[in-house]
């Protein structure tokens, strides 16, 4: 009877733990790679970039309780909007760029080896040579594996012209080629993001920034296809009538009122995540496709306590060791897994879901009770 009560107690404790932890948003420690989302919040655009992690791209765990991991401290306005992180696997370093001012010719740049300790943020004046430039928004880093150089592309507002997309190349993030306009469909566009599907096939998703009216359904996400990161129409595609170095602009793949696209392939699905900028509480934040032609609404994104809500950011895949380091304090050079609860920086606690969610809390309790029973039996046997 005592053992039955003990079993009931363990089941009850496990139920409490499961309810408290929210099993949907734990990190599966058995995975070899993870998805990271870096983002900002419009309501705190000067606070800095935030991180979240997932093993399926649907259920997310916010790092540091959703608080910023780096404060910008550069630019006249000190903004930290539209963050993008590129993992440089050759040098084992993360490189982040972001919008640091509403107006100006610079972007923010910083690096880190562990996503905890960051270099001093600096301003890169990549748009200084563009005539009549007014701003540099939504920069992203992409590795050009054809030229073996890093490519930074971003949205530029040119007086009398509107928003267009420019890029520059660099090998060391110290010297940069002169900026070149590489996407101009003849109307204002922002928030370009590149995604390599295969050799010779690069998709560029972007936001049609024209004002929406009765006859024009803009402010939504489209794409074009190029055979290099800078364009060039692939075989079998028709060139756009204006942006002739790219395929014809696709139909909209999202509803009206979306911006900040970021793309990735998870399993057999291509997914494009985005920011419903005028409806922060909206759960419409992702579309998916298996053929890059037919797109449908994706799943609602979750996190502990509700939906995963964010403003313009980017998704990427990163090696497992960095997530284990952040969430479980494991050294970056170890390959061990964990199924125990560990305090990670800034006091948050997590559970390794892939090794038995909730059970990490239970063994210590069980061992203590069992040990107590053994000690009591031993004492009684001695007395006898």
Short mmCIF file of C-alpha atoms in Angstrom, two decimals:
data_model
loop_
_atom_site.label_atom_id
_atom_site.label_comp_id
_atom_site.label_asym_id
_atom_site.label_seq_id
_atom_site.Cartn_x
_atom_site.Cartn_y
_atom_site.Cartn_z
CA UNK A 1 0.00 0.00 0.00
CA UNK A 2 2.88 2.34 0.87
CA UNK A 3 4.52 1.71 -2.48
CA UNK A 4 1.22 2.32 -4.25
CA UNK A 5 0.93 5.70 -2.51
CA UNK A 6 4.51 6.44 -3.48
CA UNK A 7 3.74 5.66 -7.14
CA UNK A 8 0.67 7.91 -7.04
CA UNK A 9 2.85 10.68 -5.57
CA UNK A 10 5.37 10.38 -8.39
CA UNK A 11 2.63 10.48 -11.03
CA UNK A 12 1.14 13.57 -9.39
CA UNK A 13 4.51 15.31 -9.25
CA UNK A 14 5.15 14.49 -12.90
CA UNK A 15 1.75 15.91 -13.87
CA UNK A 16 2.53 19.15 -12.05
CA UNK A 17 5.91 19.39 -13.74
CA UNK A 18 4.48 18.75 -17.19
CA UNK A 19 1.80 21.36 -16.70
CA UNK A 20 4.32 23.90 -15.46
CA UNK A 21 7.01 23.37 -18.09
CA UNK A 22 4.79 23.31 -21.19
CA UNK A 23 6.00 20.26 -23.11
CA UNK A 24 5.40 21.86 -26.48
CA UNK A 25 8.27 24.28 -26.10
CA UNK A 26 11.09 22.28 -24.56
CA UNK A 27 14.36 21.66 -26.37
CA UNK A 28 14.96 18.13 -27.64
CA UNK A 29 18.55 17.40 -26.63
CA UNK A 30 18.84 14.47 -29.06
CA UNK A 31 18.83 16.67 -32.16
CA UNK A 32 22.06 17.42 -34.04
CA UNK A 33 21.02 20.90 -35.16
CA UNK A 34 18.52 23.53 -34.11
CA UNK A 35 16.65 26.46 -35.57
CA UNK A 36 17.34 29.91 -34.19
CA UNK A 37 15.14 32.96 -34.66
CA UNK A 38 16.67 36.37 -34.02
CA UNK A 39 14.10 39.15 -33.77
CA UNK A 40 13.18 42.48 -32.21
CA UNK A 41 10.04 44.06 -30.81
CA UNK A 42 8.57 47.27 -32.23
CA UNK A 43 7.59 48.34 -28.74
CA UNK A 44 11.24 48.12 -27.64
CA UNK A 45 13.15 48.91 -30.82
CA UNK A 46 16.16 50.29 -28.91
CA UNK A 47 16.44 47.40 -26.46
CA UNK A 48 18.33 45.01 -28.73
CA UNK A 49 18.02 41.66 -30.51
CA UNK A 50 16.35 38.63 -28.97
CA UNK A 51 16.79 34.89 -29.58
CA UNK A 52 14.47 31.88 -29.66
CA UNK A 53 15.20 28.21 -30.41
CA UNK A 54 13.22 25.32 -31.87
CA UNK A 55 13.63 21.79 -33.19
CA UNK A 56 10.62 21.92 -35.52
CA UNK A 57 10.21 25.61 -36.43
CA UNK A 58 6.76 25.69 -34.83
CA UNK A 59 7.32 25.39 -31.08
CA UNK A 60 9.81 27.94 -29.80
CA UNK A 61 11.70 28.53 -26.58
CA UNK A 62 12.64 32.16 -25.94
CA UNK A 63 16.15 32.53 -24.58
CA UNK A 64 16.63 34.80 -21.56
CA UNK A 65 12.87 35.06 -21.04
CA UNK A 66 12.62 36.97 -24.31
CA UNK A 67 14.92 39.78 -23.16
CA UNK A 68 17.58 41.25 -25.45
CA UNK A 69 21.00 39.59 -25.70
CA UNK A 70 22.85 42.57 -27.15
CA UNK A 71 22.22 46.32 -26.86
CA UNK A 72 23.01 48.32 -30.04
CA UNK A 73 24.52 51.63 -28.74
CA UNK A 74 25.33 52.92 -32.23
CA UNK A 75 23.70 55.28 -34.71
CA UNK A 76 21.99 58.57 -34.00
CA UNK A 77 18.86 56.77 -32.80
CA UNK A 78 20.42 53.59 -31.43
CA UNK A 79 17.87 51.27 -33.01
CA UNK A 80 18.09 47.49 -33.16
CA UNK A 81 15.50 46.70 -35.81
CA UNK A 82 15.46 43.88 -38.39
CA UNK A 83 18.33 41.81 -36.92
CA UNK A 84 19.90 39.11 -39.07
CA UNK A 85 22.45 36.54 -37.87
CA UNK A 86 24.68 34.53 -40.20
CA UNK A 87 26.64 31.59 -38.77
CA UNK A 88 30.11 31.58 -40.33
CA UNK A 89 30.95 27.88 -40.03
CA UNK A 90 34.46 28.32 -41.44
CA UNK A 91 35.47 30.67 -38.63
CA UNK A 92 32.97 29.37 -36.03
CA UNK A 93 31.58 32.84 -35.48
CA UNK A 94 28.14 34.44 -35.62
CA UNK A 95 27.85 37.72 -37.53
CA UNK A 96 24.88 39.99 -36.92
CA UNK A 97 23.71 43.03 -38.87
CA UNK A 98 20.70 45.25 -38.18
CA UNK A 99 18.96 48.55 -38.91
CA UNK A 100 20.48 51.10 -36.53
CA UNK A 101 18.79 54.33 -37.73
CA UNK A 102 15.64 55.39 -39.52
CA UNK A 103 17.77 57.73 -41.67
CA UNK A 104 21.43 57.38 -42.61
CA UNK A 105 23.90 55.40 -44.72
CA UNK A 106 25.03 52.90 -42.08
CA UNK A 107 24.03 49.55 -40.60
CA UNK A 108 24.94 47.90 -37.30
CA UNK A 109 27.41 45.01 -37.10
CA UNK A 110 28.66 42.77 -34.27
CA UNK A 111 30.09 39.26 -33.83
CA UNK A 112 30.09 36.55 -31.20
CA UNK A 113 31.65 33.13 -30.68
CA UNK A 114 29.00 31.83 -28.29
CA UNK A 115 25.87 34.04 -28.62
CA UNK A 116 26.58 35.31 -25.10
CA UNK A 117 29.68 37.50 -25.35
CA UNK A 118 29.46 40.01 -28.20
CA UNK A 119 31.96 42.32 -29.83
CA UNK A 120 31.46 46.05 -29.46
CA UNK A 121 28.75 47.01 -31.97
CA UNK A 122 30.02 49.11 -34.85
CA UNK A 123 28.50 51.09 -37.67
CA UNK A 124 29.33 50.10 -41.25
CA UNK A 125 28.67 52.95 -43.68
CA UNK A 126 27.93 50.69 -46.62
CA UNK A 127 25.65 53.19 -48.36
CA UNK A 128 27.88 56.26 -48.22
CA UNK A 129 28.67 56.22 -51.95
CA UNK A 130 25.05 55.92 -53.14
CA UNK A 131 23.82 59.30 -54.46
CA UNK A 132 20.76 60.79 -52.73
CA UNK A 133 20.53 57.93 -50.25
CA UNK A 134 18.22 58.46 -47.28
CA UNK A 135 18.28 55.18 -45.36
CA UNK A 136 19.72 51.65 -44.99
CA UNK A 137 17.13 49.17 -43.78
CA UNK A 138 16.86 45.43 -43.13
CA UNK A 139 20.43 44.28 -43.95
CA UNK A 140 21.20 40.59 -44.29
CA UNK A 141 24.36 38.52 -44.76
CA UNK A 142 24.53 35.77 -47.35
CA UNK A 143 27.56 33.70 -48.34
CA UNK A 144 28.13 33.76 -52.09
CA UNK A 145 29.58 30.29 -52.70
CA UNK A 146 30.24 31.14 -56.34
CA UNK A 147 32.55 34.09 -55.63
CA UNK A 148 33.53 32.82 -52.16
CA UNK A 149 32.67 36.14 -50.56
CA UNK A 150 30.16 37.42 -48.06
CA UNK A 151 27.32 39.42 -49.51
CA UNK A 152 25.45 42.08 -47.54
CA UNK A 153 22.23 43.27 -49.15
CA UNK A 154 19.76 45.80 -47.82
CA UNK A 155 16.92 48.20 -48.67
CA UNK A 156 17.85 51.72 -49.76
CA UNK A 157 15.57 54.71 -50.16
CA UNK A 158 16.83 56.99 -52.92
CA UNK A 159 15.31 60.46 -53.17
CA UNK A 160 12.90 60.72 -56.09
CA UNK A 161 13.10 56.97 -56.78
CA UNK A 162 11.88 55.06 -53.73
CA UNK A 163 13.09 51.89 -52.02
CA UNK A 164 15.39 49.60 -53.98
CA UNK A 165 17.70 46.70 -53.05
CA UNK A 166 21.50 47.05 -53.09
CA UNK A 167 24.37 44.75 -52.20
CA UNK A 168 28.08 44.83 -51.42
CA UNK A 169 30.69 42.06 -51.17
CA UNK A 170 33.39 41.55 -48.57
CA UNK A 171 35.95 38.95 -47.54
CA UNK A 172 36.82 40.35 -44.13
CA UNK A 173 34.02 42.73 -43.06
CA UNK A 174 36.57 45.53 -43.08
CA UNK A 175 36.68 46.42 -46.77
CA UNK A 176 33.64 46.38 -49.04
CA UNK A 177 32.99 46.66 -52.76
CA UNK A 178 31.04 49.65 -54.04
CA UNK A 179 27.32 49.04 -53.53
CA UNK A 180 25.40 47.82 -56.57
CA UNK A 181 21.66 47.94 -57.20
CA UNK A 182 20.63 44.36 -57.90
CA UNK A 183 16.84 44.32 -57.70
CA UNK A 184 14.64 47.04 -59.16
CA UNK A 185 11.20 45.93 -60.38
CA UNK A 186 10.22 49.52 -61.11
CA UNK A 187 8.39 50.11 -57.83
CA UNK A 188 9.30 50.39 -54.17
CA UNK A 189 10.33 47.13 -52.46
CA UNK A 190 11.96 46.33 -49.11
CA UNK A 191 13.05 43.43 -46.89
CA UNK A 192 14.75 41.15 -49.41
CA UNK A 193 15.94 37.77 -48.16
CA UNK A 194 17.89 35.17 -50.17
CA UNK A 195 17.46 31.42 -49.96
CA UNK A 196 19.51 28.88 -51.91
CA UNK A 197 17.34 26.00 -53.15
CA UNK A 198 20.04 24.28 -55.22
CA UNK A 199 23.12 25.10 -57.26
CA UNK A 200 22.02 27.61 -59.87
CA UNK A 201 18.71 28.38 -58.16
CA UNK A 202 18.38 31.16 -55.60
CA UNK A 203 15.02 32.47 -54.41
CA UNK A 204 14.71 36.04 -53.24
CA UNK A 205 11.62 36.84 -51.20
CA UNK A 206 10.70 40.49 -50.66
CA UNK A 207 7.93 42.86 -49.65
CA UNK A 208 6.02 44.89 -52.23
CA UNK A 209 6.08 48.23 -50.39
CA UNK A 210 3.59 50.07 -52.57
CA UNK A 211 0.53 51.49 -50.87
CA UNK A 212 -2.49 49.20 -50.96
CA UNK A 213 -5.52 50.66 -52.72
CA UNK A 214 -8.74 49.40 -54.28
CA UNK A 215 -6.89 48.46 -57.46
CA UNK A 216 -3.55 47.39 -55.98
CA UNK A 217 -3.11 44.65 -53.40
CA UNK A 218 0.41 45.38 -52.20
CA UNK A 219 2.17 45.30 -48.80
CA UNK A 220 2.66 41.55 -49.17
CA UNK A 221 5.39 38.99 -49.91
CA UNK A 222 6.51 37.90 -53.40
CA UNK A 223 9.60 36.22 -54.82
CA UNK A 224 11.88 36.09 -57.84
CA UNK A 225 14.41 33.43 -58.86
CA UNK A 226 18.03 33.86 -59.97
CA UNK A 227 20.83 31.50 -60.97
CA UNK A 228 23.31 33.35 -58.73
CA UNK A 229 22.81 35.34 -55.52
CA UNK A 230 22.94 38.49 -57.67
CA UNK A 231 20.41 37.22 -60.19
CA UNK A 232 20.60 35.96 -63.74
CA UNK A 233 17.53 34.20 -65.08
CA UNK A 234 17.73 30.38 -64.69
CA UNK A 235 16.88 28.11 -67.60
CA UNK A 236 13.15 27.52 -67.87
CA UNK A 237 12.18 30.84 -66.29
CA UNK A 238 10.89 34.00 -67.95
CA UNK A 239 12.72 37.23 -67.19
CA UNK A 240 10.87 39.99 -65.39
CA UNK A 241 9.80 42.78 -67.75
CA UNK A 242 11.55 45.42 -65.62
CA UNK A 243 13.99 43.63 -63.32
CA UNK A 244 15.32 41.70 -66.30
CA UNK A 245 18.16 40.06 -64.37
CA UNK A 246 15.63 38.05 -62.35
CA UNK A 247 12.68 35.82 -63.14
CA UNK A 248 9.23 37.37 -63.37
CA UNK A 249 7.87 38.51 -60.01
CA UNK A 250 5.56 35.89 -58.50
CA UNK A 251 2.03 36.42 -57.30
CA UNK A 252 1.70 37.28 -53.62
CA UNK A 253 2.29 34.29 -51.33
CA UNK A 254 0.86 36.02 -48.23
CA UNK A 255 -2.06 38.16 -47.24
CA UNK A 256 -1.85 41.96 -47.29
CA UNK A 257 0.06 43.61 -44.46
CA UNK A 258 3.12 41.33 -44.18
CA UNK A 259 6.83 42.21 -44.19
CA UNK A 260 10.22 40.94 -43.06
CA UNK A 261 10.23 37.52 -44.80
CA UNK A 262 12.81 34.89 -43.87
CA UNK A 263 13.01 31.45 -45.51
CA UNK A 264 14.21 27.98 -44.61
CA UNK A 265 13.58 24.33 -45.50
CA UNK A 266 12.47 22.05 -42.66
CA UNK A 267 11.93 18.43 -43.62
CA UNK A 268 10.09 18.40 -46.95
CA UNK A 269 8.62 21.87 -46.44
CA UNK A 270 9.86 25.22 -47.60
CA UNK A 271 8.72 27.83 -45.10
CA UNK A 272 8.61 31.60 -45.21
CA UNK A 273 8.11 33.35 -41.88
CA UNK A 274 7.12 37.01 -41.74
CA UNK A 275 5.94 39.89 -39.57
CA UNK A 276 2.27 41.06 -39.64
CA UNK A 277 3.54 44.55 -38.83
CA UNK A 278 0.19 46.22 -38.16
CA UNK A 279 -1.29 43.34 -36.16
CA UNK A 280 1.24 42.29 -33.54
CA UNK A 281 -1.11 39.77 -31.88
CA UNK A 282 -1.86 38.02 -35.19
CA UNK A 283 -0.91 34.34 -35.33
CA UNK A 284 -0.66 34.43 -39.15
CA UNK A 285 3.15 34.35 -39.42
CA UNK A 286 4.20 31.58 -41.79
CA UNK A 287 3.38 30.07 -45.18
CA UNK A 288 4.67 26.75 -46.47
CA UNK A 289 5.12 24.83 -49.71
CA UNK A 290 6.54 21.53 -50.90
CA UNK A 291 7.21 22.71 -54.45
CA UNK A 292 7.87 26.48 -54.08
CA UNK A 293 4.86 27.12 -56.30
CA UNK A 294 1.75 26.45 -54.26
CA UNK A 295 1.73 28.12 -50.86
CA UNK A 296 -0.60 27.57 -47.91
CA UNK A 297 -0.92 29.00 -44.43
CA UNK A 298 1.43 27.39 -41.93
CA UNK A 299 0.90 26.32 -38.34
CA UNK A 300 0.46 28.75 -35.46
CA UNK A 301 3.80 29.32 -33.73
CA UNK A 302 3.91 28.56 -30.01
CA UNK A 303 6.06 29.37 -27.01
CA UNK A 304 5.73 28.97 -23.26
CA UNK A 305 2.67 30.87 -22.14
CA UNK A 306 1.10 31.41 -25.56
CA UNK A 307 1.94 32.23 -29.17
CA UNK A 308 5.41 33.10 -30.44
CA UNK A 309 5.04 36.73 -31.51
CA UNK A 310 7.89 38.80 -32.94
CA UNK A 311 8.77 41.62 -35.28
CA UNK A 312 11.09 41.43 -38.30
CA UNK A 313 13.87 38.91 -37.78
CA UNK A 314 15.45 35.89 -39.44
CA UNK A 315 15.59 32.13 -39.02
CA UNK A 316 18.67 29.93 -39.46
CA UNK A 317 19.98 26.50 -38.55
CA UNK A 318 22.82 26.37 -36.03
CA UNK A 319 24.94 23.55 -34.57
CA UNK A 320 23.64 21.76 -31.50
CA UNK A 321 26.57 22.71 -29.25
CA UNK A 322 25.57 26.38 -29.12
CA UNK A 323 22.06 25.61 -27.92
CA UNK A 324 23.42 23.20 -25.29
CA UNK A 325 25.83 25.91 -24.16
CA UNK A 326 23.12 28.55 -23.84
CA UNK A 327 20.41 26.44 -22.26
CA UNK A 328 22.42 23.89 -20.27
CA UNK A 329 25.78 25.56 -19.55
CA UNK A 330 27.63 22.85 -21.46
CA UNK A 331 31.10 23.75 -22.68
CA UNK A 332 31.21 24.38 -26.41
CA UNK A 333 33.74 21.58 -26.95
CA UNK A 334 31.62 18.81 -25.38
CA UNK A 335 29.29 16.46 -27.21
CA UNK A 336 27.45 15.12 -24.17
CA UNK A 337 23.68 15.27 -23.80
CA UNK A 338 21.66 16.01 -20.69
CA UNK A 339 18.31 15.08 -19.26
CA UNK A 340 18.70 17.07 -16.07
CA UNK A 341 17.49 20.51 -15.13
CA UNK A 342 20.31 23.04 -15.22
CA UNK A 343 20.32 26.73 -14.45
CA UNK A 344 21.55 28.63 -17.51
CA UNK A 345 22.66 32.29 -17.64
CA UNK A 346 20.17 34.81 -16.27
CA UNK A 347 18.31 32.30 -14.18
CA UNK A 348 15.93 30.52 -16.57
CA UNK A 349 15.51 26.74 -16.17
CA UNK A 350 14.87 24.20 -18.89
CA UNK A 351 14.29 20.50 -19.40
CA UNK A 352 15.78 18.22 -22.04
CA UNK A 353 12.58 17.04 -23.67
CA UNK A 354 14.12 14.44 -25.94
CA UNK A 355 15.28 12.39 -22.96
CA UNK A 356 11.98 12.25 -21.11
CA UNK A 357 10.19 15.53 -20.48
CA UNK A 358 9.52 16.28 -16.85
CA UNK A 359 11.43 13.24 -15.59
CA UNK A 360 14.45 15.40 -14.86
CA UNK A 361 12.58 16.81 -11.89
CA UNK A 362 11.33 13.50 -10.55
CA UNK A 363 14.39 11.26 -9.88
CA UNK A 364 15.84 13.49 -7.12
CA UNK A 365 12.52 13.35 -5.26
CA UNK A 366 12.19 9.61 -5.76
CA UNK A 367 15.77 8.93 -4.75
CA UNK A 368 15.40 10.97 -1.58
CA UNK A 369 12.20 9.20 -0.55
CA UNK A 370 13.61 5.78 -1.41
CA UNK A 371 16.86 6.54 0.41
CA UNK A 372 14.90 7.69 3.43
CA UNK A 373 12.95 4.43 3.43
CA UNK A 374 16.19 2.41 3.18
CA UNK A 375 17.74 4.31 6.06
CA UNK A 376 14.63 3.82 8.18
CA UNK A 377 14.61 0.07 7.43
CA UNK A 378 18.31 -0.15 8.27
CA UNK A 379 17.77 1.59 11.59
CA UNK A 380 14.86 -0.68 12.44
CA UNK A 381 16.88 -3.80 11.57
CA UNK A 382 19.73 -2.63 13.80
CA UNK A 383 17.33 -2.01 16.67
CA UNK A 384 15.97 -5.51 16.28
#
